[in-house]
Short mmCIF file of C-alpha atoms and ligand atoms in Angstrom, two decimals:
data_model
loop_
_atom_site.label_atom_id
_atom_site.label_comp_id
_atom_site.label_asym_id
_atom_site.label_seq_id
_atom_site.Cartn_x
_atom_site.Cartn_y
_atom_site.Cartn_z
CA MET A 1 137.65 56.35 209.79
CA HIS A 2 134.62 54.05 209.76
CA LEU A 3 135.25 50.38 210.58
CA LYS A 4 134.45 49.27 207.02
CA GLU A 5 136.89 51.75 205.54
CA ARG A 6 139.62 50.68 207.96
CA LEU A 7 139.01 47.07 206.92
CA ARG A 8 139.19 48.03 203.23
CA HIS A 9 142.42 49.86 203.83
CA GLU A 10 143.96 46.92 205.67
CA ALA A 11 142.70 44.46 203.03
CA LEU A 12 144.52 46.42 200.30
CA ARG A 13 147.65 46.39 202.43
CA LEU A 14 147.34 42.61 202.72
CA GLY A 15 147.23 42.28 198.91
CA PHE A 16 143.49 41.91 198.29
CA ALA A 17 142.30 43.75 195.20
CA ARG A 18 138.84 44.46 196.60
CA ILE A 19 136.51 43.57 199.42
CA GLY A 20 132.74 43.95 199.75
CA PHE A 21 130.13 43.45 202.44
CA ALA A 22 126.81 41.62 202.37
CA SER A 23 124.19 40.67 204.89
CA PRO A 24 123.98 36.89 205.39
CA ALA A 25 120.53 35.47 204.75
CA ALA A 26 119.16 32.79 202.43
CA HIS A 27 120.59 33.62 198.96
CA PRO A 28 118.29 33.08 195.94
CA ALA A 29 121.17 31.24 194.19
CA GLY A 30 120.55 28.37 196.63
CA GLU A 31 117.55 27.29 194.56
CA ARG A 32 119.62 27.34 191.34
CA LEU A 33 122.30 25.30 193.05
CA ARG A 34 119.70 22.61 193.85
CA LEU A 35 118.47 22.59 190.24
CA TRP A 36 122.06 22.31 189.01
CA LEU A 37 122.73 19.39 191.34
CA ASP A 38 119.50 17.65 190.25
CA LEU A 39 120.70 17.85 186.64
CA ASP A 40 123.81 15.94 187.78
CA TYR A 41 126.10 18.75 186.60
CA ALA A 42 128.35 18.23 189.62
CA GLY A 43 129.49 14.85 188.27
CA ASP A 44 131.26 12.92 190.99
CA MET A 45 131.91 15.95 193.23
CA ALA A 46 129.66 14.30 195.84
CA TRP A 47 130.73 16.85 198.45
CA LEU A 48 128.73 19.53 196.60
CA HIS A 49 125.53 17.68 197.46
CA ARG A 50 126.29 18.07 201.15
CA ARG A 51 125.52 21.20 203.16
CA THR A 52 123.51 22.84 200.34
CA GLN A 53 121.52 24.84 202.90
CA GLU A 54 124.74 26.28 204.38
CA ARG A 55 126.12 27.21 200.94
CA ALA A 56 123.26 29.60 200.33
CA ASP A 57 122.88 30.79 203.91
CA PRO A 58 126.07 31.40 205.94
CA THR A 59 123.98 31.83 209.11
CA SER A 60 123.31 28.10 209.06
CA LEU A 61 127.08 27.62 208.89
CA ALA A 62 127.81 30.17 211.64
CA PRO A 63 124.62 31.27 213.48
CA TRP A 64 126.54 34.15 215.08
CA ALA A 65 127.47 35.73 211.69
CA ARG A 66 125.90 39.14 210.98
CA THR A 67 128.08 40.16 208.02
CA ILE A 68 129.77 38.31 205.18
CA LEU A 69 132.88 40.09 203.94
CA VAL A 70 133.92 38.82 200.50
CA ALA A 71 137.49 39.38 199.31
CA ALA A 72 139.13 39.11 195.87
CA LEU A 73 142.80 38.09 195.64
CA PRO A 74 144.34 38.45 192.15
CA TYR A 75 146.38 35.66 190.56
CA ALA A 76 146.87 36.70 186.94
CA SER A 77 150.42 36.19 185.89
CA LEU A 78 152.11 38.46 183.42
CA GLU A 79 154.32 35.61 182.23
CA PRO A 80 153.88 34.79 178.55
CA GLU A 81 151.68 31.80 177.85
CA ASN A 82 153.65 28.75 176.77
CA SER A 83 151.41 26.62 174.61
CA LEU A 84 153.81 24.47 172.62
CA PRO A 85 152.15 21.06 172.23
CA GLN A 86 155.09 19.28 173.91
CA ASN A 87 154.65 21.42 177.03
CA ALA A 88 152.04 20.91 179.71
CA ARG A 89 149.49 23.66 180.21
CA ILE A 90 148.70 24.34 183.83
CA SER A 91 145.97 26.80 184.67
CA ARG A 92 147.24 30.20 185.80
CA TYR A 93 145.65 29.78 189.18
CA ALA A 94 147.74 26.70 189.95
CA ARG A 95 151.25 27.73 188.90
CA GLY A 96 152.35 29.09 192.26
CA LYS A 97 151.40 28.43 195.87
CA ASP A 98 148.14 26.75 196.83
CA TYR A 99 145.66 29.61 197.16
CA HIS A 100 143.72 27.89 199.94
CA GLU A 101 146.65 28.42 202.30
CA VAL A 102 147.45 31.93 201.10
CA MET A 103 143.82 33.10 201.21
CA LYS A 104 143.15 31.63 204.65
CA ARG A 105 146.31 33.21 206.08
CA ARG A 106 145.47 36.66 204.71
CA LEU A 107 141.81 36.49 205.78
CA GLY A 108 143.00 35.37 209.22
CA ARG A 109 145.18 38.50 209.42
CA LEU A 110 142.25 40.66 208.40
CA GLY A 111 140.23 39.03 211.20
CA GLU A 112 143.04 39.78 213.69
CA PHE A 113 143.06 43.39 212.54
CA LEU A 114 139.30 43.57 213.07
CA ALA A 115 139.71 42.24 216.63
CA GLU A 116 142.34 44.93 217.26
CA ILE A 117 140.18 47.83 216.12
CA SER A 118 136.97 46.38 217.53
CA PRO A 119 137.94 44.36 220.62
CA GLY A 120 135.84 41.26 221.10
CA ALA A 121 134.74 41.06 217.46
CA ARG A 122 134.49 37.47 216.25
CA SER A 123 135.34 36.37 212.72
CA SER A 124 136.03 33.19 210.80
CA PRO A 125 137.64 32.79 207.36
CA VAL A 126 136.05 30.59 204.67
CA VAL A 127 137.76 29.56 201.43
CA ASP A 128 136.62 27.50 198.42
CA THR A 129 136.09 24.10 200.05
CA GLY A 130 134.07 25.77 202.82
CA ALA A 131 130.31 25.54 202.31
CA VAL A 132 129.69 28.99 200.81
CA LEU A 133 128.42 29.81 197.31
CA GLU A 134 131.28 32.22 196.77
CA LYS A 135 130.39 33.73 193.39
CA PRO A 136 126.77 34.65 194.21
CA TRP A 137 127.87 36.09 197.57
CA ALA A 138 130.65 38.07 195.88
CA ALA A 139 128.08 39.45 193.43
CA SER A 140 125.82 40.44 196.33
CA ALA A 141 128.78 42.20 197.98
CA GLY A 142 129.25 44.29 194.81
CA LEU A 143 132.49 42.68 193.57
CA GLY A 144 131.24 41.94 190.04
CA TRP A 145 128.79 39.81 188.05
CA GLN A 146 128.76 36.16 187.09
CA GLY A 147 129.59 36.04 183.39
CA LYS A 148 128.19 33.54 180.93
CA HIS A 149 131.25 31.41 181.73
CA THR A 150 129.92 31.51 185.35
CA ASN A 151 133.04 33.11 186.86
CA LEU A 152 132.80 36.42 188.67
CA ILE A 153 133.99 39.38 186.60
CA ASP A 154 135.11 42.69 188.06
CA PRO A 155 134.58 45.37 185.37
CA GLU A 156 137.87 46.99 186.32
CA SER A 157 140.16 43.97 186.42
CA GLY A 158 138.44 40.96 184.80
CA SER A 159 138.13 37.54 186.41
CA TRP A 160 141.67 36.44 187.33
CA PHE A 161 141.13 36.43 191.07
CA PHE A 162 140.23 34.06 193.88
CA LEU A 163 137.38 34.60 196.27
CA GLY A 164 137.35 34.14 200.04
CA GLU A 165 135.09 35.22 202.88
CA LEU A 166 135.33 36.45 206.42
CA LEU A 167 132.19 35.79 208.48
CA ILE A 168 131.86 38.53 211.10
CA ASP A 169 129.60 38.83 214.15
CA LEU A 170 129.20 42.62 213.78
CA GLU A 171 126.38 44.11 211.77
CA LEU A 172 128.19 46.15 209.11
CA GLU A 173 126.23 47.98 206.46
CA PRO A 174 125.99 45.91 203.25
CA ASP A 175 127.44 47.36 200.04
CA SER A 176 124.24 47.98 198.15
CA ALA A 177 125.70 48.93 194.74
CA THR A 178 125.77 45.64 192.80
CA VAL A 179 127.35 45.36 189.34
CA THR A 180 124.89 44.64 186.54
CA ASP A 181 125.58 41.91 183.97
CA ARG A 182 127.80 43.33 181.22
CA CYS A 183 128.12 40.26 178.98
CA GLY A 184 125.62 41.72 176.56
CA SER A 185 125.44 39.82 173.27
CA CYS A 186 128.96 38.38 173.64
CA THR A 187 129.23 34.58 173.42
CA ARG A 188 133.02 34.18 173.08
CA CYS A 189 133.47 31.90 176.09
CA LEU A 190 130.60 29.63 175.06
CA GLU A 191 132.03 29.22 171.56
CA ALA A 192 135.67 28.82 172.61
CA CYS A 193 135.11 26.07 175.17
CA PRO A 194 137.01 23.09 173.69
CA THR A 195 134.61 20.51 175.15
CA GLN A 196 131.34 22.45 174.77
CA ALA A 197 130.80 22.28 178.51
CA PHE A 198 128.10 24.97 178.79
CA SER A 199 124.58 23.54 178.61
CA GLU A 200 123.34 27.11 178.15
CA PRO A 201 124.76 30.57 178.88
CA TYR A 202 125.57 30.90 182.62
CA VAL A 203 125.25 27.15 183.21
CA LEU A 204 128.21 24.77 183.25
CA ASP A 205 127.99 21.00 183.06
CA SER A 206 131.09 20.16 185.10
CA ARG A 207 131.23 16.63 183.67
CA LYS A 208 132.42 18.10 180.36
CA CYS A 209 134.70 20.81 181.76
CA ILE A 210 138.46 20.23 181.40
CA SER A 211 138.99 21.77 184.82
CA TYR A 212 136.77 19.10 186.37
CA LEU A 213 138.16 16.28 184.22
CA THR A 214 141.80 17.06 185.04
CA ILE A 215 141.41 18.03 188.71
CA GLU A 216 138.28 16.55 190.28
CA HIS A 217 137.40 13.48 188.23
CA ARG A 218 138.95 10.35 189.65
CA GLY A 219 138.22 7.75 187.01
CA VAL A 220 138.53 7.19 183.29
CA ILE A 221 138.16 10.36 181.20
CA PRO A 222 135.38 9.86 178.60
CA GLU A 223 137.11 9.22 175.25
CA GLU A 224 134.99 11.74 173.35
CA LEU A 225 136.31 14.56 175.56
CA ARG A 226 140.02 13.70 175.43
CA ALA A 227 140.88 15.39 172.13
CA GLY A 228 139.39 18.68 173.39
CA MET A 229 141.73 18.62 176.38
CA GLY A 230 144.68 19.51 174.14
CA ASN A 231 147.73 19.90 176.39
CA TRP A 232 145.86 21.03 179.52
CA VAL A 233 146.99 18.77 182.37
CA PHE A 234 145.62 20.76 185.32
CA GLY A 235 142.65 23.10 184.98
CA CYS A 236 141.74 25.14 181.93
CA ASP A 237 141.71 28.88 181.26
CA VAL A 238 140.19 29.04 177.77
CA CYS A 239 136.81 30.61 178.64
CA GLN A 240 138.56 33.31 180.67
CA GLU A 241 141.36 33.91 178.17
CA VAL A 242 138.90 34.81 175.41
CA CYS A 243 136.77 37.06 177.60
CA PRO A 244 136.99 40.72 176.53
CA TRP A 245 137.05 41.76 180.20
CA ASN A 246 140.35 39.91 180.62
CA GLN A 247 142.26 41.56 177.80
CA GLY A 248 144.07 44.07 180.04
CA MET A 249 147.16 42.89 181.93
CA VAL A 250 146.61 42.51 185.66
CA GLN A 251 149.43 42.05 188.13
CA GLY A 252 148.71 38.97 190.21
CA ASP A 253 149.94 38.32 193.71
CA LYS A 254 153.60 37.27 193.87
CA GLU A 255 152.74 34.09 195.80
CA PHE A 256 150.88 32.75 192.74
CA GLU A 257 153.68 33.24 190.25
CA ALA A 258 155.16 30.19 188.55
CA GLY A 259 158.56 29.08 189.76
CA GLY A 260 159.90 28.27 186.27
CA ASP A 261 159.10 27.34 182.67
CA ALA A 262 156.07 25.29 181.63
CA PRO A 263 156.87 21.61 182.33
CA VAL A 264 157.74 19.30 179.44
CA LEU A 265 155.07 16.60 179.06
CA ALA A 266 157.48 13.73 178.49
CA GLU A 267 159.38 14.67 181.65
CA LEU A 268 156.17 14.71 183.68
CA LEU A 269 155.29 11.26 182.39
CA ARG A 270 158.62 9.87 183.59
CA MET A 271 158.29 11.47 187.00
CA SER A 272 158.08 9.07 189.96
CA ARG A 273 155.61 9.55 192.81
CA GLU A 274 158.45 10.85 194.99
CA GLU A 275 159.56 13.35 192.36
CA PHE A 276 155.95 14.51 192.00
CA HIS A 277 155.70 15.21 195.73
CA LEU A 278 158.98 17.12 195.73
CA ARG A 279 158.21 19.15 192.63
CA PHE A 280 154.60 20.11 193.42
CA ALA A 281 154.70 20.41 197.22
CA GLY A 282 152.70 23.45 198.34
CA THR A 283 150.95 23.90 194.96
CA PRO A 284 147.34 22.96 194.08
CA LEU A 285 148.63 20.04 191.95
CA ARG A 286 149.55 18.17 195.11
CA ARG A 287 145.80 17.75 195.84
CA THR A 288 145.17 15.88 192.60
CA GLY A 289 148.06 13.51 193.15
CA TRP A 290 150.61 11.77 190.96
CA ARG A 291 148.26 9.14 189.50
CA ARG A 292 145.71 11.54 188.05
CA LEU A 293 148.38 13.92 186.82
CA VAL A 294 150.10 11.09 184.91
CA ARG A 295 146.68 10.12 183.45
CA ASN A 296 146.22 13.71 182.23
CA VAL A 297 149.76 13.91 180.87
CA ALA A 298 149.19 10.72 178.84
CA VAL A 299 146.12 12.31 177.23
CA ALA A 300 148.07 15.51 176.48
CA LEU A 301 150.89 13.51 174.85
CA GLY A 302 148.32 11.68 172.75
CA ASN A 303 147.05 15.07 171.60
CA SER A 304 150.54 16.45 170.92
CA GLY A 305 150.89 14.89 167.46
CA ASP A 306 154.58 14.56 168.33
CA PRO A 307 156.21 11.25 167.31
CA ARG A 308 158.83 11.75 170.05
CA ALA A 309 156.02 11.11 172.55
CA VAL A 310 155.78 7.45 171.52
CA GLU A 311 158.87 6.26 173.38
CA PRO A 312 158.00 7.73 176.82
CA LEU A 313 154.43 6.51 176.36
CA ARG A 314 155.61 2.97 175.62
CA ASP A 315 157.79 3.09 178.73
CA ALA A 316 154.80 4.26 180.76
CA LEU A 317 152.92 1.06 179.87
CA ALA A 318 155.09 -0.56 182.52
CA ILE A 319 153.37 1.46 185.27
CA PRO A 320 151.20 -1.16 187.01
CA ASP A 321 148.04 0.94 187.15
CA PRO A 322 144.99 0.16 184.97
CA LEU A 323 143.80 3.79 184.94
CA ILE A 324 147.14 5.08 183.65
CA GLN A 325 147.53 2.25 181.16
CA GLU A 326 144.11 2.84 179.65
CA HIS A 327 145.01 6.48 178.88
CA VAL A 328 148.54 5.63 177.71
CA GLN A 329 147.18 3.03 175.28
CA TRP A 330 144.67 5.57 173.96
CA ALA A 331 147.49 8.10 173.48
CA LEU A 332 149.58 5.58 171.55
CA ARG A 333 146.64 4.72 169.31
CA ARG A 334 146.01 8.42 168.69
CA LEU A 335 149.64 8.84 167.67
CA GLY A 336 149.26 5.88 165.33
CA ALA A 337 151.75 3.78 167.32
CA GLU A 338 151.64 0.15 168.42
CA SER A 339 151.84 -0.52 172.14
CA SER A 340 152.43 -4.27 171.82
CA SER A 341 156.09 -4.67 172.90
CA ALA A 342 155.78 -2.78 176.17
CA ALA A 343 152.24 -4.09 176.73
CA GLN A 344 153.76 -7.47 177.57
CA VAL A 345 154.77 -6.08 180.95
CA SER A 346 151.39 -4.46 181.44
CA THR A 347 149.01 -5.74 184.09
CA GLY A 348 146.07 -3.58 183.01
CA PRO A 349 143.14 -4.34 180.71
CA PRO A 350 143.74 -4.43 176.94
CA GLY A 351 143.15 -1.07 175.24
C1 B12 B 1 132.64 23.23 192.20
C2 B12 B 1 133.58 24.29 191.69
C3 B12 B 1 134.11 24.10 190.41
C4 B12 B 1 133.54 23.08 189.44
C5 B12 B 1 132.21 23.62 188.87
C6 B12 B 1 132.36 25.07 188.32
C7 B12 B 1 131.15 25.94 188.39
N1 B12 B 1 130.98 26.77 187.38
O1 B12 B 1 130.42 25.91 189.37
C8 B12 B 1 134.71 22.93 188.42
C9 B12 B 1 135.64 21.83 188.87
C10 B12 B 1 134.29 22.67 186.98
C11 B12 B 1 135.40 24.28 188.61
C12 B12 B 1 136.18 24.88 187.64
C13 B12 B 1 136.78 26.12 187.79
N2 B12 B 1 136.85 26.85 188.92
CO1 B12 B 1 135.88 26.44 190.48
N3 B12 B 1 134.84 26.26 192.11
C14 B12 B 1 133.94 25.40 192.47
C15 B12 B 1 133.41 25.76 193.86
C16 B12 B 1 134.10 24.89 194.91
C17 B12 B 1 131.89 25.65 194.01
C18 B12 B 1 131.10 26.33 192.88
C19 B12 B 1 129.65 25.95 192.91
O2 B12 B 1 129.03 25.94 193.95
N4 B12 B 1 129.12 25.61 191.73
C20 B12 B 1 127.75 25.22 191.61
C21 B12 B 1 127.01 26.01 190.52
C22 B12 B 1 125.51 25.86 190.77
O3 B12 B 1 127.34 27.35 190.62
P1 B12 B 1 127.38 28.40 189.42
O4 B12 B 1 128.14 28.05 188.24
O5 B12 B 1 127.72 29.65 190.11
O6 B12 B 1 125.86 28.32 188.97
C23 B12 B 1 125.11 29.46 188.79
C24 B12 B 1 124.61 29.58 187.40
O7 B12 B 1 124.33 28.29 186.89
C25 B12 B 1 123.43 30.44 187.67
N5 B12 B 1 122.36 30.19 186.75
C26 B12 B 1 121.67 29.09 186.51
N6 B12 B 1 120.79 29.27 185.55
C27 B12 B 1 120.91 30.55 185.18
C28 B12 B 1 120.24 31.26 184.23
C29 B12 B 1 120.57 32.59 184.09
C30 B12 B 1 119.85 33.37 183.06
C31 B12 B 1 121.54 33.20 184.92
C32 B12 B 1 121.87 34.64 184.85
C33 B12 B 1 122.23 32.43 185.86
C34 B12 B 1 121.91 31.12 185.96
O8 B12 B 1 122.96 30.21 188.99
C35 B12 B 1 123.86 29.37 189.65
C36 B12 B 1 124.10 29.84 191.07
O9 B12 B 1 124.69 31.12 191.09
C37 B12 B 1 133.84 27.26 193.97
C38 B12 B 1 134.15 27.74 195.38
C39 B12 B 1 132.90 27.98 196.18
N7 B12 B 1 132.89 27.47 197.39
O10 B12 B 1 131.97 28.58 195.69
C40 B12 B 1 135.08 27.32 193.04
C41 B12 B 1 135.29 28.60 192.22
C42 B12 B 1 133.97 28.99 191.60
N8 B12 B 1 136.22 28.17 191.13
C43 B12 B 1 137.04 29.04 190.80
C44 B12 B 1 137.94 28.89 189.71
C45 B12 B 1 139.10 29.86 189.63
C46 B12 B 1 137.74 27.87 188.78
C47 B12 B 1 138.45 27.72 187.41
C48 B12 B 1 138.70 29.02 186.70
C49 B12 B 1 139.80 26.95 187.64
C50 B12 B 1 140.55 26.60 186.37
N9 B12 B 1 141.20 27.55 185.73
O11 B12 B 1 140.58 25.47 185.97
C51 B12 B 1 137.46 26.81 186.65
C52 B12 B 1 136.43 27.63 185.86
C53 B12 B 1 135.45 26.80 185.09
C54 B12 B 1 134.14 27.56 184.82
N10 B12 B 1 133.93 28.04 183.61
O12 B12 B 1 133.35 27.75 185.77
C55 B12 B 1 136.91 30.33 191.60
C56 B12 B 1 136.23 31.41 190.75
C57 B12 B 1 136.72 32.82 191.00
C58 B12 B 1 135.97 33.80 190.17
N11 B12 B 1 136.62 34.87 189.77
O13 B12 B 1 134.81 33.62 189.86
C59 B12 B 1 136.07 29.82 192.85
C60 B12 B 1 135.13 30.85 193.45
C61 B12 B 1 137.11 29.34 193.90
C62 B12 B 1 137.75 30.48 194.66
N12 B12 B 1 137.70 30.42 195.98
O14 B12 B 1 138.28 31.41 194.13
N13 B12 B 1 135.09 24.83 189.82
S1 SF4 B 2 137.39 25.90 181.95
FE1 SF4 B 2 137.78 25.20 179.83
S2 SF4 B 2 136.55 23.35 179.58
FE2 SF4 B 2 135.81 24.41 181.44
S3 SF4 B 2 134.13 25.67 180.72
FE3 SF4 B 2 135.96 26.96 180.60
S4 SF4 B 2 136.73 26.65 178.51
FE4 SF4 B 2 135.29 25.02 178.91
S1 SF4 B 3 133.44 35.95 177.12
FE1 SF4 B 3 131.72 37.34 176.77
S2 SF4 B 3 129.92 36.15 177.37
FE2 SF4 B 3 131.69 35.12 178.23
S3 SF4 B 3 131.85 35.93 180.28
FE3 SF4 B 3 133.19 37.18 178.99
S4 SF4 B 3 131.86 38.91 178.36
FE4 SF4 B 3 130.52 37.34 179.17
#
């Protein structure tokens, strides 16, 4: 069997849905990345402004690389979606183990396999935070197309998968058959986005995206975007949920399955830092930290319309953190409740 086919076979055994091969060179998407950054669409993700050259051209990241292998690892969960307003919505990708660890481990094994069948071959795994424009490279490797919601879609399985790369020092033939754009006249994702985060089809202004606001953004969430966040407290799946290419059920990897029911918002608000670390150890939520999660939970409770949310929110005014207090006070106002009694113990700015 040819080396590429043996790698494909092993990748399937390791749980990847698909892999593809491309030849590393300057990718045309690098220019679009620069335009996107100039428009300030990255918000305060300052790290995206660094190593822009490397993102488009993996050979500046690893001069020895001759092939970029791109792998798709599925995470869709078949569990029913719990969207009661008193429950927290956590994006499907974040309900189980942190994919960074899982992806790196599996790509590492694929690299070990390569070294076994081709002694001396060098490889290095790259995942998400690594400086690679993963979606454009995945498209070049024939894994799908970037939909109007900007995520990569595989025509056979939709978009519920992570991407990761293995840079390889062997020259393997690129997969030339790329998938053409199949969005057609559809605009479902653009219309369904609760915060109108797309500046135009195929272009996302992160500063308005719930995923960015709940995960990446460190400061105060702009008031005009809070209502649109609904009960999302970590990430957002709306643009992918409405996509016609995601209507079939796809079995995700076991490691990404949720360990239990959707968390109750009021319980999350009462959670101490220590409880947060115990409960979310090993999941992507750990990266965002207790403080930002509590901020997001306060917004979600404000959006719940549930009068039972008032009491836990009033109690939360005692948390001596101006960022949390600002969002808790907003939530109380949105629920039509006074925050005065508990506000006496507050050390934050008036709401
Ligand atoms: C920064 C980042 C974010 C940011 C910005 C998202 C974005 N769309 O770029 C935020 C925090 C908002 C985010 C959110 C999410 N992310 Co994210 N994110 C990244 C990260 C780290 C970098 C992406 C990047 O470089 N963006 C910069 C812009 C320039 O890229 P772009 O959207 O592809 O821009 C293209 C278009 O604008 C296009 N373009 C511009 N003009 C025009 C005009 C036309 C006509 C056309 C055709 C195209 C076009 O060209 C640009 C370059 O290709 C990647 C990992 C990686 N290293 O690549 C993960 C990654 C893209 N994210 C991922 C995921 C899963 C998500 C979420 C689904 C998580 C969630 N459920 O909350 C959401 C999806 C939100 C959305 N609709 O995109 C996955 C996507 C997997 C997939 N199947 O595609 C990735 C690949 C991580 C991974 N390793 O799996 N993410
Ligand atoms: S993830 Fe949510 S907020 Fe972000 S673009 Fe998609 S629908 Fe809009
Ligand atoms: S919802 Fe429609 S427009 Fe958006 S990515 Fe899916 S097919 Fe394309």
